[in-house]
Amino acid sequence: MGNNILTPTNLFSKGGVTTSVATTITTGVTPDTKTAWTQLVASTSYDMNVMELFITITNGANSLLLDIGIGAAASEVVVVNNILAAGASQVGHVLRLPLFIPAGTRVSARAQGAMASEQIRVSFTGWFENTAPNGAITETYGADTSDSGGTLIDPGASSNTKGAWTELTAATTVPLKYLILCVGHNEDTTRATGGRFVDIGFGAGGSEVVLVPDIALISSSGTDNVTPLFCGAFAVDVPTGTRLAVRASASFNTSTDREFDVTLIGVTA
Amino acid sequence: MAFYAIYQASDGGLVSLTSVNPTNLRAGLVVLELQAKPADNAMWDASTRTFIPRPAKRVVDLLQVFAGDDTLQTILAKLTAQERQTLANRVLFIAGGKRYVTAQTALDMGIPANRISAALVDKPNGK
């Protein structure tokens, strides 16, 4: 086990050292198709159970789905799939994953974009936290690989009133200890400024129970983003077979401005 | 895959969208079975109790503003059709997602109102 200290630079990608930007992941010439893996680090220096991803959207306007993988070249195994990384303009955000990765692990990333040759920059730092769980399997719910986005959430026609629940998964396949909400701008580059409150819920359709209430988001006509892009990780206790859904309210009800898209990342203990 | 919209019988308000066939719903809720998950460009209409197309967003196409500018038209007229197309492609590349702006943003940019109205287009919804 490593020490309970931050170990930043030796876990950064090589690309970040000389150019002050993280490793560039470019989506393929075919939209909505994952590219080859790009290495972020050849060998992690310590065990880590917290992985903090720094994700920079460089040219904006489109949604991307990012995979993080581990293992030797050409034998990568996905540990986090379809991270919704969307930005209508240049934006940088941090995604903290409670995920255990042992020392000596090669870490890579790949992505797909709604348009060809989109770029995203990715680096990470990791550390071992004695009080943190060693998160293992992650599952992503609500990703739409056909358009590199998430699941559309419509707050509905009444402003400041929670809209309908939209299902992200009919049944979880592993017990979850953490949930992370990933937020997209639904590729709308003419956003109105306004607030939103998001609920994550569980249970059968029509009988949902709020699990995480009132996650505050804001959209900006200046940047056209809906932020924060990542919310959580929320500590939960969701058993296998649970239906998960999301609903939201918005401070305005314009039918062409209120909607946005989301995914959920679930992490086991 | 079938999808189910659960709504309130009283006012048609949508309560939930689910892929699981609902059973034992509480009183006052009604289920509408759909052939598939509603498309992103559809929205619930409480009055008709069904999904309808989401209205198109009216935005200003800056490429049209660019192409319609009197001074630029004089310059563009000196180019070949191929050169104009190449220029248009480069402008689109540079503009990216900022090709479309709201009418208010266009006003803030100093674009005359008549040019804005001439360049209003329906932007495709969502993704």
Coordinates of N, CA and C in Angstrom, one line a residue, chain A residues 185-269:
Chain A
H185 N -24.6 19.0 -22.5 CA -25.4 20.2 -22.9 C -26.3 19.8 -24.1
N186 N -26.4 18.5 -24.4 CA -27.3 18.1 -25.4 C -27.0 18.7 -26.8
E187 N -25.7 19.1 -26.9 CA -25.2 19.7 -28.1 C -26.0 20.9 -28.6
D188 N -26.4 21.7 -27.6 CA -27.1 22.9 -27.9 C -26.1 24.0 -27.6
T189 N -25.8 24.7 -28.7 CA -24.8 25.8 -28.6 C -25.4 27.2 -28.5
T190 N -26.7 27.2 -28.3 CA -27.4 28.5 -28.1 C -28.3 28.4 -26.8
R191 N -27.6 28.2 -25.7 CA -28.2 28.0 -24.5 C -28.8 29.2 -23.8
A192 N -29.8 29.1 -23.1 CA -30.3 30.2 -22.2 C -29.8 30.0 -20.8
T193 N -29.6 31.1 -20.2 CA -29.1 31.0 -18.8 C -30.2 30.7 -17.8
G194 N -29.9 29.7 -17.0 CA -30.9 29.3 -16.0 C -30.5 28.2 -15.1
G195 N -31.1 28.0 -14.0 CA -30.8 27.0 -13.1 C -31.6 25.7 -13.2
R196 N -31.1 24.7 -12.7 CA -31.8 23.4 -12.7 C -31.5 22.7 -11.4
F197 N -32.5 21.9 -10.9 CA -32.3 21.0 -9.8 C -32.5 19.6 -10.3
V198 N -31.6 18.7 -10.1 CA -31.7 17.3 -10.5 C -31.8 16.4 -9.4
D199 N -32.8 15.4 -9.5 CA -32.9 14.3 -8.6 C -32.5 13.0 -9.2
I200 N -31.8 12.2 -8.4 CA -31.5 10.8 -8.8 C -32.5 10.0 -8.0
G201 N -33.2 9.1 -8.6 CA -34.1 8.3 -7.9 C -34.0 6.8 -8.2
F202 N -34.8 6.0 -7.4 CA -34.8 4.5 -7.6 C -36.2 4.1 -7.5
G203 N -36.5 2.9 -8.0 CA -37.8 2.3 -7.8 C -38.5 2.1 -9.1
A204 N -39.7 1.5 -9.0 CA -40.5 1.2 -10.2 C -41.0 2.5 -10.8
G205 N -41.3 2.5 -12.1 CA -41.9 3.6 -12.8 C -43.2 4.0 -12.1
G206 N -43.3 5.3 -11.8 CA -44.5 5.8 -11.1 C -44.4 5.7 -9.6
S207 N -43.4 5.1 -9.1 CA -43.2 4.9 -7.6 C -41.8 5.3 -7.2
E208 N -41.1 6.1 -8.0 CA -39.7 6.4 -7.7 C -39.6 7.1 -6.4
V209 N -38.4 6.8 -5.8 CA -38.1 7.4 -4.5 C -36.8 8.2 -4.7
V210 N -36.7 9.4 -4.2 CA -35.5 10.2 -4.4 C -34.4 9.7 -3.6
L211 N -33.3 9.4 -4.3 CA -32.1 8.9 -3.7 C -31.1 10.1 -3.4
V212 N -30.8 10.9 -4.4 CA -30.0 12.1 -4.3 C -30.8 13.3 -4.7
P213 N -31.2 14.2 -3.8 CA -32.0 15.3 -4.2 C -31.3 16.6 -4.6
D214 N -31.9 17.3 -5.5 CA -31.6 18.7 -5.8 C -30.1 19.0 -6.0
I215 N -29.6 18.3 -7.0 CA -28.2 18.6 -7.5 C -28.3 19.8 -8.3
A216 N -27.6 20.8 -7.9 CA -27.8 22.1 -8.6 C -26.9 22.3 -9.8
L217 N -27.5 22.6 -11.0 CA -26.8 22.8 -12.2 C -27.2 24.2 -12.7
I218 N -26.3 24.7 -13.6 CA -26.7 26.0 -14.2 C -26.2 26.0 -15.7
S219 N -27.0 26.6 -16.5 CA -26.6 26.7 -17.9 C -26.4 28.2 -18.2
S220 N -25.5 28.4 -19.1 CA -25.0 29.8 -19.4 C -25.1 30.1 -20.8
S221 N -25.7 31.3 -21.1 CA -25.8 31.7 -22.5 C -24.4 32.2 -23.0
G222 N -23.5 32.4 -22.0 CA -22.2 32.8 -22.4 C -21.3 31.7 -22.9
T223 N -21.4 30.6 -22.2 CA -20.5 29.4 -22.5 C -21.3 28.3 -23.2
D224 N -22.6 28.4 -23.0 CA -23.6 27.3 -23.6 C -23.4 26.0 -22.9
N225 N -22.6 26.0 -21.8 CA -22.5 24.7 -21.1 C -23.5 24.6 -20.0
V226 N -23.8 23.3 -19.6 CA -24.6 23.1 -18.4 C -23.6 22.5 -17.4
T227 N -23.4 23.1 -16.3 CA -22.4 22.7 -15.4 C -22.9 22.6 -14.0
P228 N -22.2 21.9 -13.1 CA -21.0 21.2 -13.3 C -21.2 19.9 -14.2
L229 N -20.1 19.6 -14.9 CA -20.2 18.4 -15.8 C -20.3 17.1 -15.0
F230 N -19.7 17.1 -13.8 CA -19.6 15.9 -13.0 C -20.1 16.3 -11.6
C231 N -21.0 15.5 -11.0 CA -21.5 15.7 -9.7 C -21.4 14.4 -8.9
G232 N -20.8 14.5 -7.8 CA -20.5 13.3 -6.9 C -19.0 13.1 -6.8
A233 N -18.6 11.9 -6.3 CA -19.4 10.7 -6.1 C -20.3 10.8 -4.9
F234 N -21.6 10.4 -5.0 CA -22.5 10.4 -3.9 C -22.4 9.0 -3.3
A235 N -22.3 8.9 -2.0 CA -22.3 7.6 -1.3 C -23.7 7.1 -1.2
V236 N -23.9 5.9 -1.8 CA -25.2 5.3 -1.8 C -25.1 3.9 -1.5
D237 N -26.2 3.2 -1.4 CA -26.2 1.8 -1.1 C -27.3 1.2 -2.0
V238 N -27.0 0.9 -3.2 CA -28.0 0.5 -4.2 C -27.7 -1.0 -4.6
P239 N -28.7 -1.8 -4.2 CA -28.5 -3.3 -4.5 C -28.6 -3.6 -6.0
T240 N -28.2 -4.8 -6.3 CA -28.3 -5.3 -7.7 C -29.8 -5.3 -8.1
G241 N -30.1 -5.0 -9.3 CA -31.5 -5.1 -9.8 C -32.3 -3.9 -9.5
T242 N -31.7 -2.8 -9.2 CA -32.4 -1.6 -8.9 C -32.6 -0.7 -10.2
R243 N -33.8 -0.3 -10.3 CA -34.1 0.7 -11.4 C -33.7 2.1 -11.0
L244 N -32.9 2.8 -11.9 CA -32.5 4.1 -11.6 C -33.1 5.1 -12.6
A245 N -33.5 6.2 -12.1 CA -34.1 7.2 -12.9 C -33.6 8.6 -12.5
V246 N -33.8 9.6 -13.4 CA -33.4 11.0 -13.1 C -34.6 11.9 -13.5
R247 N -34.8 13.0 -12.7 CA -35.7 14.0 -13.1 C -35.1 15.3 -12.8
A248 N -35.7 16.4 -13.3 CA -35.1 17.7 -13.0 C -36.2 18.8 -13.1
S249 N -35.9 19.9 -12.4 CA -36.7 21.1 -12.6 C -35.8 22.2 -13.3
A250 N -36.4 23.2 -13.9 CA -35.6 24.2 -14.5 C -36.3 25.6 -14.2
S251 N -35.5 26.6 -14.2 CA -36.0 27.9 -13.8 C -36.8 28.6 -15.0
F252 N -36.8 27.9 -16.1 CA -37.5 28.4 -17.3 C -38.1 27.2 -18.0
N253 N -39.1 27.4 -18.8 CA -39.8 26.2 -19.4 C -39.8 26.2 -20.9
T254 N -38.9 27.0 -21.5 CA -38.8 27.0 -23.0 C -38.5 25.7 -23.5
S255 N -39.3 25.2 -24.4 CA -39.2 23.8 -24.8 C -37.9 23.5 -25.6
T256 N -37.3 24.5 -26.1 CA -36.1 24.3 -26.9 C -34.8 24.6 -26.1
D257 N -35.0 25.0 -24.8 CA -33.8 25.4 -24.0 C -33.7 24.5 -22.7
R258 N -34.8 24.0 -22.3 CA -34.7 23.4 -20.9 C -34.0 22.1 -20.8
E259 N -34.0 21.3 -21.9 CA -33.6 19.9 -21.8 C -32.0 19.8 -21.8
F260 N -31.5 18.7 -21.3 CA -30.1 18.5 -21.2 C -30.0 17.0 -21.2
D261 N -28.7 16.4 -21.2 CA -28.6 15.0 -21.1 C -27.6 14.6 -20.0
V262 N -27.8 13.4 -19.5 CA -27.1 12.9 -18.4 C -26.7 11.4 -18.5
T263 N -25.7 11.0 -17.8 CA -25.4 9.6 -17.5 C -25.1 9.5 -16.0
L264 N -25.2 8.2 -15.6 CA -24.8 7.9 -14.2 C -23.6 6.9 -14.3
I265 N -22.6 7.2 -13.5 CA -21.5 6.2 -13.3 C -21.7 5.6 -11.9
G266 N -21.8 4.3 -11.9 CA -21.9 3.6 -10.6 C -20.6 2.9 -10.3
V267 N -20.2 2.9 -9.0 CA -19.0 2.2 -8.5 C -19.3 1.3 -7.4
T268 N -18.8 0.1 -7.5 CA -19.0 -0.9 -6.4 C -18.0 -0.7 -5.3
A269 N -18.2 -1.3 -4.2 CA -17.2 -1.2 -3.1 C -16.1 -2.2 -3.3

